[in-house]
Tab-separated table of C-alpha atoms in Angstrom:
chain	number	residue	atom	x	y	z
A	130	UNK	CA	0.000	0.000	0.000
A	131	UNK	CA	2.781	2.503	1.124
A	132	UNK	CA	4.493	1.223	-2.486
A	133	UNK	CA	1.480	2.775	-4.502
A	134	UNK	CA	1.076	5.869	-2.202
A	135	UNK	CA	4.846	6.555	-3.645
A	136	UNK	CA	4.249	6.196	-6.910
A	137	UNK	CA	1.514	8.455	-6.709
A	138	UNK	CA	3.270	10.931	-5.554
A	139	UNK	CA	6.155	10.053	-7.890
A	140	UNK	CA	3.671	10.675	-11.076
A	141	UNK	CA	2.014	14.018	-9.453
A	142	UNK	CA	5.675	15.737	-8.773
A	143	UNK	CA	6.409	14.352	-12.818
A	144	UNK	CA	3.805	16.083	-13.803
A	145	UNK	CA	4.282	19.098	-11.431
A	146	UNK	CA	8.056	19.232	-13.519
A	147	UNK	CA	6.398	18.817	-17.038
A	148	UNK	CA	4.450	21.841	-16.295
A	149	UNK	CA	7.586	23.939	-14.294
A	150	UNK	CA	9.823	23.082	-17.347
A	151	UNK	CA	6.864	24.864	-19.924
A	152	UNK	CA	6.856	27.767	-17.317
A	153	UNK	CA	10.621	28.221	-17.657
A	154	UNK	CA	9.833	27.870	-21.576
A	155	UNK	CA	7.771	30.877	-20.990
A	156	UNK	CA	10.107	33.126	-18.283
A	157	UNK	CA	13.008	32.699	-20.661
A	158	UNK	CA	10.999	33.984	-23.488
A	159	UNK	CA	10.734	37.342	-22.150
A	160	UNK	CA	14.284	36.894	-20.524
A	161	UNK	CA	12.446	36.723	-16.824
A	162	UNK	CA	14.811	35.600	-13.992
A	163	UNK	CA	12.767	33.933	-11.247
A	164	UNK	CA	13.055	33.175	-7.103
A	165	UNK	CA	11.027	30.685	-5.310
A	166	UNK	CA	11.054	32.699	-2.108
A	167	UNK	CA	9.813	30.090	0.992
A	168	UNK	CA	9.767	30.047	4.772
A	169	UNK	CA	7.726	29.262	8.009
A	170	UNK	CA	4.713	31.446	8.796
A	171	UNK	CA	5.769	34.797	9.916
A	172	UNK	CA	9.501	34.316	9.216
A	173	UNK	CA	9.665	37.689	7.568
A	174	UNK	CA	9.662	37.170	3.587
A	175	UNK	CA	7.436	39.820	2.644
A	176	UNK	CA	9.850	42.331	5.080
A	177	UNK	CA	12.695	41.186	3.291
A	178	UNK	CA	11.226	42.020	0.419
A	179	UNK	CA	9.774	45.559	1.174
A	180	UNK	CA	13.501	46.384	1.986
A	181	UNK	CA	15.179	45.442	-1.202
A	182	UNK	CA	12.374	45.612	-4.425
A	183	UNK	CA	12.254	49.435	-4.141
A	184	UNK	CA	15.834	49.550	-5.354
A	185	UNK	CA	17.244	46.453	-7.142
A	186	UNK	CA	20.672	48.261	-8.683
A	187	UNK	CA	18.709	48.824	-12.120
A	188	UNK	CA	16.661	45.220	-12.237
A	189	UNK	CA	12.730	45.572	-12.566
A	190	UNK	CA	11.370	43.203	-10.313
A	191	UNK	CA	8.060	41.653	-10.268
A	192	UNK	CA	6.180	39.714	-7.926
A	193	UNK	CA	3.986	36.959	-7.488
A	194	UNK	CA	2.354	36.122	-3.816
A	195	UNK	CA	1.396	32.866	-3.110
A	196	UNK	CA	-1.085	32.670	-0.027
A	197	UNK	CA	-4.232	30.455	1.176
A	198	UNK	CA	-6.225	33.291	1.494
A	199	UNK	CA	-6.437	37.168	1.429
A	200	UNK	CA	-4.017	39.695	-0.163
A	201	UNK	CA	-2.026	41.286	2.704
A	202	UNK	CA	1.054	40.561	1.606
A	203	UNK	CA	0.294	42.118	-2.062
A	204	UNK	CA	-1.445	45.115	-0.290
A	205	UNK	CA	2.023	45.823	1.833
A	206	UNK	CA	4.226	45.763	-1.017
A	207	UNK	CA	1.574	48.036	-3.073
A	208	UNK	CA	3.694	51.190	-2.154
A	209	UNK	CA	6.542	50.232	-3.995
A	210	UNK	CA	5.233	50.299	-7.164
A	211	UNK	CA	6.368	47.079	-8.726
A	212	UNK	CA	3.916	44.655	-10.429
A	213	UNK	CA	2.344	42.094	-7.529
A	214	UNK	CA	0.011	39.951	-8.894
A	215	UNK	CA	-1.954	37.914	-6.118
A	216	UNK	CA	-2.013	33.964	-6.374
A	217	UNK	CA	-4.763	32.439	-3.548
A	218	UNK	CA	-4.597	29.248	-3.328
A	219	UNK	CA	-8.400	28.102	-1.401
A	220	UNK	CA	-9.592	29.235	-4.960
A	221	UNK	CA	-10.196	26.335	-7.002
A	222	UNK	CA	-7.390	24.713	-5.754
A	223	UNK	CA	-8.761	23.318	-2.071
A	224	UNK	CA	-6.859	25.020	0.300
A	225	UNK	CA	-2.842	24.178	-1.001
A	226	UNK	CA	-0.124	24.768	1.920
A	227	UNK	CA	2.014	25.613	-1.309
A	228	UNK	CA	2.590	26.350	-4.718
A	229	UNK	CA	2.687	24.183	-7.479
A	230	UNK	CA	4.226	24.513	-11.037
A	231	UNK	CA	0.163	24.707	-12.362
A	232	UNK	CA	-0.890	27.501	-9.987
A	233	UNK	CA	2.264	29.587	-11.008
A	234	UNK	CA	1.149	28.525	-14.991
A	235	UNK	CA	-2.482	29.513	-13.774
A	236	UNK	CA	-0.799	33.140	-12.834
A	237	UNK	CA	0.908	33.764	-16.210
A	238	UNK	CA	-1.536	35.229	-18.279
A	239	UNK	CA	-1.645	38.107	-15.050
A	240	UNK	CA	2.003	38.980	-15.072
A	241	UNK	CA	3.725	41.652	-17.053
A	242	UNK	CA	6.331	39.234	-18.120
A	243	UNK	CA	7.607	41.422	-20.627
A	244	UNK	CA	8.250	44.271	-18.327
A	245	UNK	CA	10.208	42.215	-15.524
A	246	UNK	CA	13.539	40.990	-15.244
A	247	UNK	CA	13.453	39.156	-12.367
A	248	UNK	CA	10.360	37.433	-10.744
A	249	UNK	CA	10.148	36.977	-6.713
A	250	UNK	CA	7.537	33.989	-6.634
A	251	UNK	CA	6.589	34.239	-2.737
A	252	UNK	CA	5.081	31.016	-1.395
A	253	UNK	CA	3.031	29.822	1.382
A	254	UNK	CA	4.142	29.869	4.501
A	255	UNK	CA	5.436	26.112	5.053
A	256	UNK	CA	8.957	24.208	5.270
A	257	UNK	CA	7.408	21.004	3.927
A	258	UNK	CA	5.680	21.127	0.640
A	259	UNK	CA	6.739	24.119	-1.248
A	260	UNK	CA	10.380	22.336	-1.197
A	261	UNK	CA	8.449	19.272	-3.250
A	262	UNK	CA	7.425	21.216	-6.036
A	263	UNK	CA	9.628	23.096	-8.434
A	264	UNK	CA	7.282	26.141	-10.592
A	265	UNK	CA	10.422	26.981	-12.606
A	266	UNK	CA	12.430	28.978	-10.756
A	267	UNK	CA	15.839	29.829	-11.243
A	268	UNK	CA	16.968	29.677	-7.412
A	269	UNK	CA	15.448	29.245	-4.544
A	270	UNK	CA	15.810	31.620	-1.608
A	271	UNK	CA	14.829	30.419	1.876
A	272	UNK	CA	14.490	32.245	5.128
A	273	UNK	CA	14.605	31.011	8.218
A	274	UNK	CA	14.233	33.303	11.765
A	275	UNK	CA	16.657	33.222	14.979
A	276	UNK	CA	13.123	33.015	17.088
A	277	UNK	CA	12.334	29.855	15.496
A	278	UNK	CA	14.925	27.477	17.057
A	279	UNK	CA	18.510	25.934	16.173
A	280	UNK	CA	16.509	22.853	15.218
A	281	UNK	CA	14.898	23.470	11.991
A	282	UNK	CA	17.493	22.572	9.551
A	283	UNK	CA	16.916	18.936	10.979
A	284	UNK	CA	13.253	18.887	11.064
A	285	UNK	CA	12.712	20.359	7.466
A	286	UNK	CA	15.957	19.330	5.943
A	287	UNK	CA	14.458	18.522	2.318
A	288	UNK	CA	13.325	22.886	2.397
A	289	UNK	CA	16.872	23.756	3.680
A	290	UNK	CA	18.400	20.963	1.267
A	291	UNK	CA	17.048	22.464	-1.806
A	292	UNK	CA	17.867	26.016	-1.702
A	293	UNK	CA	20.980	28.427	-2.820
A	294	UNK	CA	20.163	30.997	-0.338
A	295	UNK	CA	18.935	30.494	3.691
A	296	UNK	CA	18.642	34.274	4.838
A	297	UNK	CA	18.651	33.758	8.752
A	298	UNK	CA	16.669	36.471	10.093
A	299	UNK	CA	15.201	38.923	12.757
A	300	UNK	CA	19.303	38.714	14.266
A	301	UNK	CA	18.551	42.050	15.810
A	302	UNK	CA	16.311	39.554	18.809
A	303	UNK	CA	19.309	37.198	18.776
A	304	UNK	CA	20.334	39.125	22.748
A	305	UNK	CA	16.865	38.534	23.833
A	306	UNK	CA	16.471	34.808	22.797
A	307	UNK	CA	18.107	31.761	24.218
A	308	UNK	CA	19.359	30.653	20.472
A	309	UNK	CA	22.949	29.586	19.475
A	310	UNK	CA	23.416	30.833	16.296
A	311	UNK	CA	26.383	28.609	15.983
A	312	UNK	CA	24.268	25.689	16.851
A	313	UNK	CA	21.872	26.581	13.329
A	314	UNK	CA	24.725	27.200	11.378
A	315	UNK	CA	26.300	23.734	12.136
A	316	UNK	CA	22.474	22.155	11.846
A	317	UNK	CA	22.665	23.784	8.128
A	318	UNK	CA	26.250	22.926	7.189
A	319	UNK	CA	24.831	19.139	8.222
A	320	UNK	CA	22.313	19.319	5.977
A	321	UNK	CA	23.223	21.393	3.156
A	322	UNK	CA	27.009	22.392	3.770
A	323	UNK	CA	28.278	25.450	2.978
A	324	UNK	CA	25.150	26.504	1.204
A	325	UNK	CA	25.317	30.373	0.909
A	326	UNK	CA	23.722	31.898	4.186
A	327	UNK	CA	23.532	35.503	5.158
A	328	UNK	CA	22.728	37.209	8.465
A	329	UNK	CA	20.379	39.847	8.615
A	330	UNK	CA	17.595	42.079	10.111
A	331	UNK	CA	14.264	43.382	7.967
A	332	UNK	CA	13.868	45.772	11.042
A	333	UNK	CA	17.057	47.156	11.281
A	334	UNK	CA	18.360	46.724	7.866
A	335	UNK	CA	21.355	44.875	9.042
A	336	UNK	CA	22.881	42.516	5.700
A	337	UNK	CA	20.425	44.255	3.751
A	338	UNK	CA	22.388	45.330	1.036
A	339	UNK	CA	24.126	41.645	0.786
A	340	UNK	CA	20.272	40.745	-0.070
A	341	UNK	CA	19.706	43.271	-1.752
A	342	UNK	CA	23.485	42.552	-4.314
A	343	UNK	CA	22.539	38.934	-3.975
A	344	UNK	CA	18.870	38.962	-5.444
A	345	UNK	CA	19.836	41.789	-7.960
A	346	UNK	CA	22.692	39.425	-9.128
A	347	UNK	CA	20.240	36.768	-10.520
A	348	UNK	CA	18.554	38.676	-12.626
A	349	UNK	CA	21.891	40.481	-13.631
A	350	UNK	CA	24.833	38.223	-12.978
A	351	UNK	CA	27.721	39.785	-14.754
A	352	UNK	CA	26.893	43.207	-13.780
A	353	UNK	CA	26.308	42.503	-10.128
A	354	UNK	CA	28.330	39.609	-9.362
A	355	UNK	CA	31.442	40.789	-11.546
B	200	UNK	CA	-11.826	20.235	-13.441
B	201	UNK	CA	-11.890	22.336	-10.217
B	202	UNK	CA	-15.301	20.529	-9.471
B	203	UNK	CA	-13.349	17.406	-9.602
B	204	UNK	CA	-10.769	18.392	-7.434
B	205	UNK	CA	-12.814	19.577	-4.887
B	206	UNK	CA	-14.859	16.181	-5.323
B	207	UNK	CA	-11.770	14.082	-4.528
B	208	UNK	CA	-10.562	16.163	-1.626
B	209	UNK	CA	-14.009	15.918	-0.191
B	210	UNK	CA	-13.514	11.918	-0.770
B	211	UNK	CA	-10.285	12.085	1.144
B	212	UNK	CA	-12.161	13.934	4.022
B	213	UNK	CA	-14.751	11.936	4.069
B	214	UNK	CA	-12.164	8.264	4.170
B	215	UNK	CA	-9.955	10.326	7.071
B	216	UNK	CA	-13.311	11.465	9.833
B	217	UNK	CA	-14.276	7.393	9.199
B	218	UNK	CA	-10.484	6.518	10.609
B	219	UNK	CA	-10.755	9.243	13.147
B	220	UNK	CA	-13.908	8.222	14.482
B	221	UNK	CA	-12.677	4.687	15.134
B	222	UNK	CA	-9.449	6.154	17.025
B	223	UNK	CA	-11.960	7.788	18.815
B	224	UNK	CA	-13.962	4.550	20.047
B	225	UNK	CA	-10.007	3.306	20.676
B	226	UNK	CA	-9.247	6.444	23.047
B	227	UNK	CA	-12.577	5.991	24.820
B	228	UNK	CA	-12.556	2.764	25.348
B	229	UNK	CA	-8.840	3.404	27.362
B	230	UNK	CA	-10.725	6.473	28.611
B	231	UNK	CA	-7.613	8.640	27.160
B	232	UNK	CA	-8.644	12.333	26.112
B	233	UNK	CA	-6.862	13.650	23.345
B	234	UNK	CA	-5.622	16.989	21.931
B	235	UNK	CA	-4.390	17.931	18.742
B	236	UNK	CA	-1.471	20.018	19.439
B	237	UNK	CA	-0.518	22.725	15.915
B	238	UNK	CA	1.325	25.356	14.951
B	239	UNK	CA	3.800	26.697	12.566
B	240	UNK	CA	7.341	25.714	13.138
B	241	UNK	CA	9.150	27.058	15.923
B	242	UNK	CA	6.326	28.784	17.940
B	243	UNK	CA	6.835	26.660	20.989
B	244	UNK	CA	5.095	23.648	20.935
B	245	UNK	CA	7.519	21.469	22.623
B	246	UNK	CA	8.941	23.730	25.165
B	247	UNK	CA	4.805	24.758	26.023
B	248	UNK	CA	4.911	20.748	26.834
B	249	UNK	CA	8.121	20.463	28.832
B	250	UNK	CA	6.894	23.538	31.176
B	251	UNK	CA	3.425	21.328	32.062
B	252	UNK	CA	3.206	17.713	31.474
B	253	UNK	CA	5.901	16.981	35.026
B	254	UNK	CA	3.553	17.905	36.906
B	255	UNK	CA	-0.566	17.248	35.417
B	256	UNK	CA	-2.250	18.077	38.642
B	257	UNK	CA	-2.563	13.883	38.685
B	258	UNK	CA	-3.592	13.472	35.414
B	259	UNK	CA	-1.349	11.165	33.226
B	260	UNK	CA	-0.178	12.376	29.998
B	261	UNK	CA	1.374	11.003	26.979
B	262	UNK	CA	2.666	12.194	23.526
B	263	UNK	CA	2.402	11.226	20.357
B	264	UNK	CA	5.382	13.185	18.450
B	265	UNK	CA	4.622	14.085	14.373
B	266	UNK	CA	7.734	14.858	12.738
B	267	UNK	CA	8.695	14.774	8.429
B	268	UNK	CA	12.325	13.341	10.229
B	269	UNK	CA	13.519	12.692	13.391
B	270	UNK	CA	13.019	12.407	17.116
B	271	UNK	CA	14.369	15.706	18.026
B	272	UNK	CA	11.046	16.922	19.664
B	273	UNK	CA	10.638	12.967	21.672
B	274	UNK	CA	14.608	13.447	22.918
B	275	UNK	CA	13.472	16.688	24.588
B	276	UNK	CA	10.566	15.532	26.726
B	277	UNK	CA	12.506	12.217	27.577
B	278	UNK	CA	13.443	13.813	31.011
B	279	UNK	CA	9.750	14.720	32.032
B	280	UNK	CA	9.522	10.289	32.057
B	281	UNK	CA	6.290	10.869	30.175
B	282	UNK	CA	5.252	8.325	27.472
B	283	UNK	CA	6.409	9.744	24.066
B	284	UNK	CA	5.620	7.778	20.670
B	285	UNK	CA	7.719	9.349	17.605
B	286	UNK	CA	5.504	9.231	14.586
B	287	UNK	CA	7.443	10.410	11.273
B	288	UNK	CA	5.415	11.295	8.245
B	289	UNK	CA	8.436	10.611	5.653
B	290	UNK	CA	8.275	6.681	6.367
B	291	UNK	CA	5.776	5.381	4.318
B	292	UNK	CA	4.010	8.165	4.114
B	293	UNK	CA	5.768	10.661	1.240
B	294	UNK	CA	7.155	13.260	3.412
B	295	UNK	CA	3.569	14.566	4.762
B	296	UNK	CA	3.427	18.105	6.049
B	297	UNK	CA	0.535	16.927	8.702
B	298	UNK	CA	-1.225	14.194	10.987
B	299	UNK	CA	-3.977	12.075	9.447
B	300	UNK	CA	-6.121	9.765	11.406
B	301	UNK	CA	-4.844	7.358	9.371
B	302	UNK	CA	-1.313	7.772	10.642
B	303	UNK	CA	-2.354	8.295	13.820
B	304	UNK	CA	-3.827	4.712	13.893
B	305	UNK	CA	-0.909	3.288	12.818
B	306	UNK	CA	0.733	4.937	15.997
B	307	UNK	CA	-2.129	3.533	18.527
B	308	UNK	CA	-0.073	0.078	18.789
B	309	UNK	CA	3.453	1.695	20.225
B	310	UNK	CA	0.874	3.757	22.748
B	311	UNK	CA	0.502	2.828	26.160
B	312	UNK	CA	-3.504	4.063	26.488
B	313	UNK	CA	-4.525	1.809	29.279
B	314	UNK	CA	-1.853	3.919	31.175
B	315	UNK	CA	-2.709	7.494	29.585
B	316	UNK	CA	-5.443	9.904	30.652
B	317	UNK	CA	-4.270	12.723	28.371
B	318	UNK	CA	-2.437	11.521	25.364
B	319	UNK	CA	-1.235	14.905	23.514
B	320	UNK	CA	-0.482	14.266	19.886
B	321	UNK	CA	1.872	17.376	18.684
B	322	UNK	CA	1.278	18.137	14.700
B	323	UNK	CA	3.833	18.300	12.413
B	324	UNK	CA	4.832	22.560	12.210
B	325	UNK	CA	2.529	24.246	9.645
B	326	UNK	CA	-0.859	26.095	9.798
B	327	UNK	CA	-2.885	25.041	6.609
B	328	UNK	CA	-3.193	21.187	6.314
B	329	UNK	CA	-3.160	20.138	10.084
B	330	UNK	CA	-6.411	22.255	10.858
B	331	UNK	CA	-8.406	19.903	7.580
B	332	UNK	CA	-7.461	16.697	9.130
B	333	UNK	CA	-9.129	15.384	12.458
B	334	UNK	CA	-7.480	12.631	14.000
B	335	UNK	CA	-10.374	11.974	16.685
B	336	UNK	CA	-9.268	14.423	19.128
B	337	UNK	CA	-11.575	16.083	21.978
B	338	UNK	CA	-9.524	19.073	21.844
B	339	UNK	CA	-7.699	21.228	19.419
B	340	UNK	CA	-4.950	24.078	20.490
B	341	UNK	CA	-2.964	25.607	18.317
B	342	UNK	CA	0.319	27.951	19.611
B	343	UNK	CA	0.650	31.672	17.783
B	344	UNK	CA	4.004	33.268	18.226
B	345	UNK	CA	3.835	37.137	18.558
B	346	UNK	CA	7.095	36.812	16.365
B	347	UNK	CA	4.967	35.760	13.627
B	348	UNK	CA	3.099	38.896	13.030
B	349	UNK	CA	-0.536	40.270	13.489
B	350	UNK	CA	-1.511	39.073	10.483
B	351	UNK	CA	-1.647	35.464	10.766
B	352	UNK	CA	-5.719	34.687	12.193
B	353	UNK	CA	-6.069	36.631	8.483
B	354	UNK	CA	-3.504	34.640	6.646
B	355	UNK	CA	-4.676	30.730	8.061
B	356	UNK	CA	-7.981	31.273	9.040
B	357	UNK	CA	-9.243	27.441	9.228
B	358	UNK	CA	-6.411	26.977	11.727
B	359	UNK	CA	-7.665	29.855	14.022
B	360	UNK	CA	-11.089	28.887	13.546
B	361	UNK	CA	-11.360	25.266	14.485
B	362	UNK	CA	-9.169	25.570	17.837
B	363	UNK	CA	-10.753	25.717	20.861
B	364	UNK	CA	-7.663	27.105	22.903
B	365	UNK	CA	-5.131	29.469	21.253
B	366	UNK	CA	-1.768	30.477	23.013
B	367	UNK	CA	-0.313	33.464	22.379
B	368	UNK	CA	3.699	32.659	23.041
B	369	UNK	CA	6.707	34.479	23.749
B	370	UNK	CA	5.560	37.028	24.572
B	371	UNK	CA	8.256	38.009	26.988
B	372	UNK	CA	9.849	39.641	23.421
B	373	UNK	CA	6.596	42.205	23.184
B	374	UNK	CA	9.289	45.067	24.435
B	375	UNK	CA	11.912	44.059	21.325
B	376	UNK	CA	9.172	43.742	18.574
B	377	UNK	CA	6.781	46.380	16.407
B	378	UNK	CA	4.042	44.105	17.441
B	379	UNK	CA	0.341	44.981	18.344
B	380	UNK	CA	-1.126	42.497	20.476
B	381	UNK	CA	-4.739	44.129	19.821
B	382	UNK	CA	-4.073	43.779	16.569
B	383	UNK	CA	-3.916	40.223	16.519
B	384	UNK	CA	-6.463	39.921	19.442
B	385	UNK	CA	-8.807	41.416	17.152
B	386	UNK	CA	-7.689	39.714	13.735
B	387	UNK	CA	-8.394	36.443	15.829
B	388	UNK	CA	-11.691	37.682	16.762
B	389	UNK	CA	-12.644	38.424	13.416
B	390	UNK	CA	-12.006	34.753	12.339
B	391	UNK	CA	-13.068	33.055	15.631
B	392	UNK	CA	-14.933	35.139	17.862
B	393	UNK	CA	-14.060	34.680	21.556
B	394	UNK	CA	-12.002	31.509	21.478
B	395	UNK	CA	-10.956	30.826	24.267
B	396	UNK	CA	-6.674	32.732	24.298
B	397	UNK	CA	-4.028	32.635	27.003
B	398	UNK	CA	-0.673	35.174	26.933
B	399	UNK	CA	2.383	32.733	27.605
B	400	UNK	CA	5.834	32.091	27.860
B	401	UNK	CA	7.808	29.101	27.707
B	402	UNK	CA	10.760	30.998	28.565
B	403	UNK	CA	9.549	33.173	31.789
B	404	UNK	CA	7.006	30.717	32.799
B	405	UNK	CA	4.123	33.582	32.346
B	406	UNK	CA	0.614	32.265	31.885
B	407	UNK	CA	2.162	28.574	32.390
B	408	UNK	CA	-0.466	27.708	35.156
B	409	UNK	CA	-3.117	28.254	33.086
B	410	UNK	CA	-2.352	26.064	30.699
B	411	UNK	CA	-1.515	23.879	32.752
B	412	UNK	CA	-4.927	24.063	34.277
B	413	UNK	CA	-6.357	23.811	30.920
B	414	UNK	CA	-4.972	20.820	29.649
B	415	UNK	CA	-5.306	19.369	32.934
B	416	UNK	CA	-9.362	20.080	32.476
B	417	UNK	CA	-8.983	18.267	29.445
B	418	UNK	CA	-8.369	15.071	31.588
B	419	UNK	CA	-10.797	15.559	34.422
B	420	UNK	CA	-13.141	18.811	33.317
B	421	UNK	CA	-15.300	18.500	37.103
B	422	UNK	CA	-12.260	18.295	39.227
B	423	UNK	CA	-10.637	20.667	37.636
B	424	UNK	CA	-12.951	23.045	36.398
B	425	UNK	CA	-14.992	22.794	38.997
């Protein structure tokens, strides 16, 4: 029984990367860069993003938010003035704790492809499924907050496994918490080591601009990364 | 095709509140009350436990543990000499980002009932799919970190609305976040009108008695709600 429950899910994820690979078809076509941007609940994605999409070193960003229900997230980044198109996913598709490669294909036809270079794709808040199921991103950007516990790397290690980027946040509570940051950084190194990690603070703007450089470089890599 | 969808989640509802209604008959016949224990990763589950289940005003509690991987959550309580049963959802099960009934049963064999009043069965981290999936519990709490944001009720509503207890943790760090507690108060109204809420911390030990009360009541509602 567990056998066919596998191959199930071996046959929905193959179709899940039939449908990312004709979404990449369709980014490259208008030369679109694109970030699966993932986390826990309340980690702080859409705060990392308010700090860096106002001014991305030349790159016009666009983004796409992934959520069960409601636009809040779309609504805070309104003042920046970059295309958000909103992507719920209780509508028509049950309820999903993530994004798949079809709800991002559902979304095309909404974006301003042609007037984006680079496409932040920000998913539900989850370390389990979103990690399952490519859209056709380019890189995957994770973050992952001080107040959430050295443990998580081991708990979720397929989400920490699969990206180029863990942003560790909020590091302005780190002298109010008891957290060893050492503790998470070996917990990543065991699961993905010496994946590129960066320390920094939405609310204080601490490694900000290392974001900032970091996200503008996949959209632009010789200019940015040169 | 969204009909259909919808149809076959409904089926999948339907197959899981069969299962959970025969754990159900299982726990009563032991006479063990059960709570679903949820919340997104890292708000405190597990140290919420270690700060109550010592000492249960008499009652005696177990734990049923859901993890993707691991026992990391089991290894902590081991010193309270509680039973703890380590469910993971990646064995046979493809990596599930929730409980089931159905994988609850399959714990009910490595669980000591005759010699449990309380069993608490703590979800794997995430807000969506835990709150669609009974597992034939009397109870359901669910733990909100203020680090998480006001906007969360808004964000996960089925979560918020099918607890009957929600704890609002860590809040020891109100004085080092831009966090309004009557903002969430009253996003969690507008989603589930006076649930029943209780201001905690794990770390300082603030609003610990209550719950301890609470869950205790679970057990034994006349003695201890009397």
């Amino acid at each position: 029984m567990h056998r066919t429950k596998v191959k199930v899910v071996e046959e929905a994820l193959d179709a899940n990367n039939t449908i990312a690979t004709a979404n990449r078809a369709d980014f490259d076509r208008d030369g679109v860069r694109v970030v699966n941007f993932m986390s826990a609940p309340g980690a702080g994605k859409t705060s990392l993003l308010e700090r860096v999409l106002g001014d991305l070193r030349g790159i016009r960003p666009g983004v796409l938010e992934g959520d069960v229900q409601g636009s809040m997230d779309a609504d805070r980044l309104a003042h920046l003035h970059v295309p958000v198109t909103q992507l719920n996913t209780d509508s028509g598709f049950g309820g999903e704790c993530h994004l798949d490669a079809n709800m991002v294909r559902s979304a095309l036809p909404a974006l301003p492809l042609a007037d984006i270079d680079l496409l932040v794709i920000e998913n539900v808040g989850n370390l389990v499924c979103p990690a399952e199921f490519r859209v056709g991103e380019d890189a995957r950007v994770m973050v992952c907050s001080v107040t959430e516990g050295e443990d998580k790397p081991l708990k979720y290690p397929l989400m920490f496994r699969t990206c180029e980027l863990v942003l560790v946040n909020k590091i302005d509570l780190l002298p109010h918490l008891d957290f060893d940051l050492d503790k998470l950084l070996y917990n990543l190194d065991a699961v993905h080591p010496n994946v590129e990690r960066m320390l920094v603070s939405a609310r204080t703007g601490e490694g900000i601009d290392a974001w900032r450089d970091w996200l503008a470089g996949v959209a632009a890599p010789h200019e940015v990364h040169a």
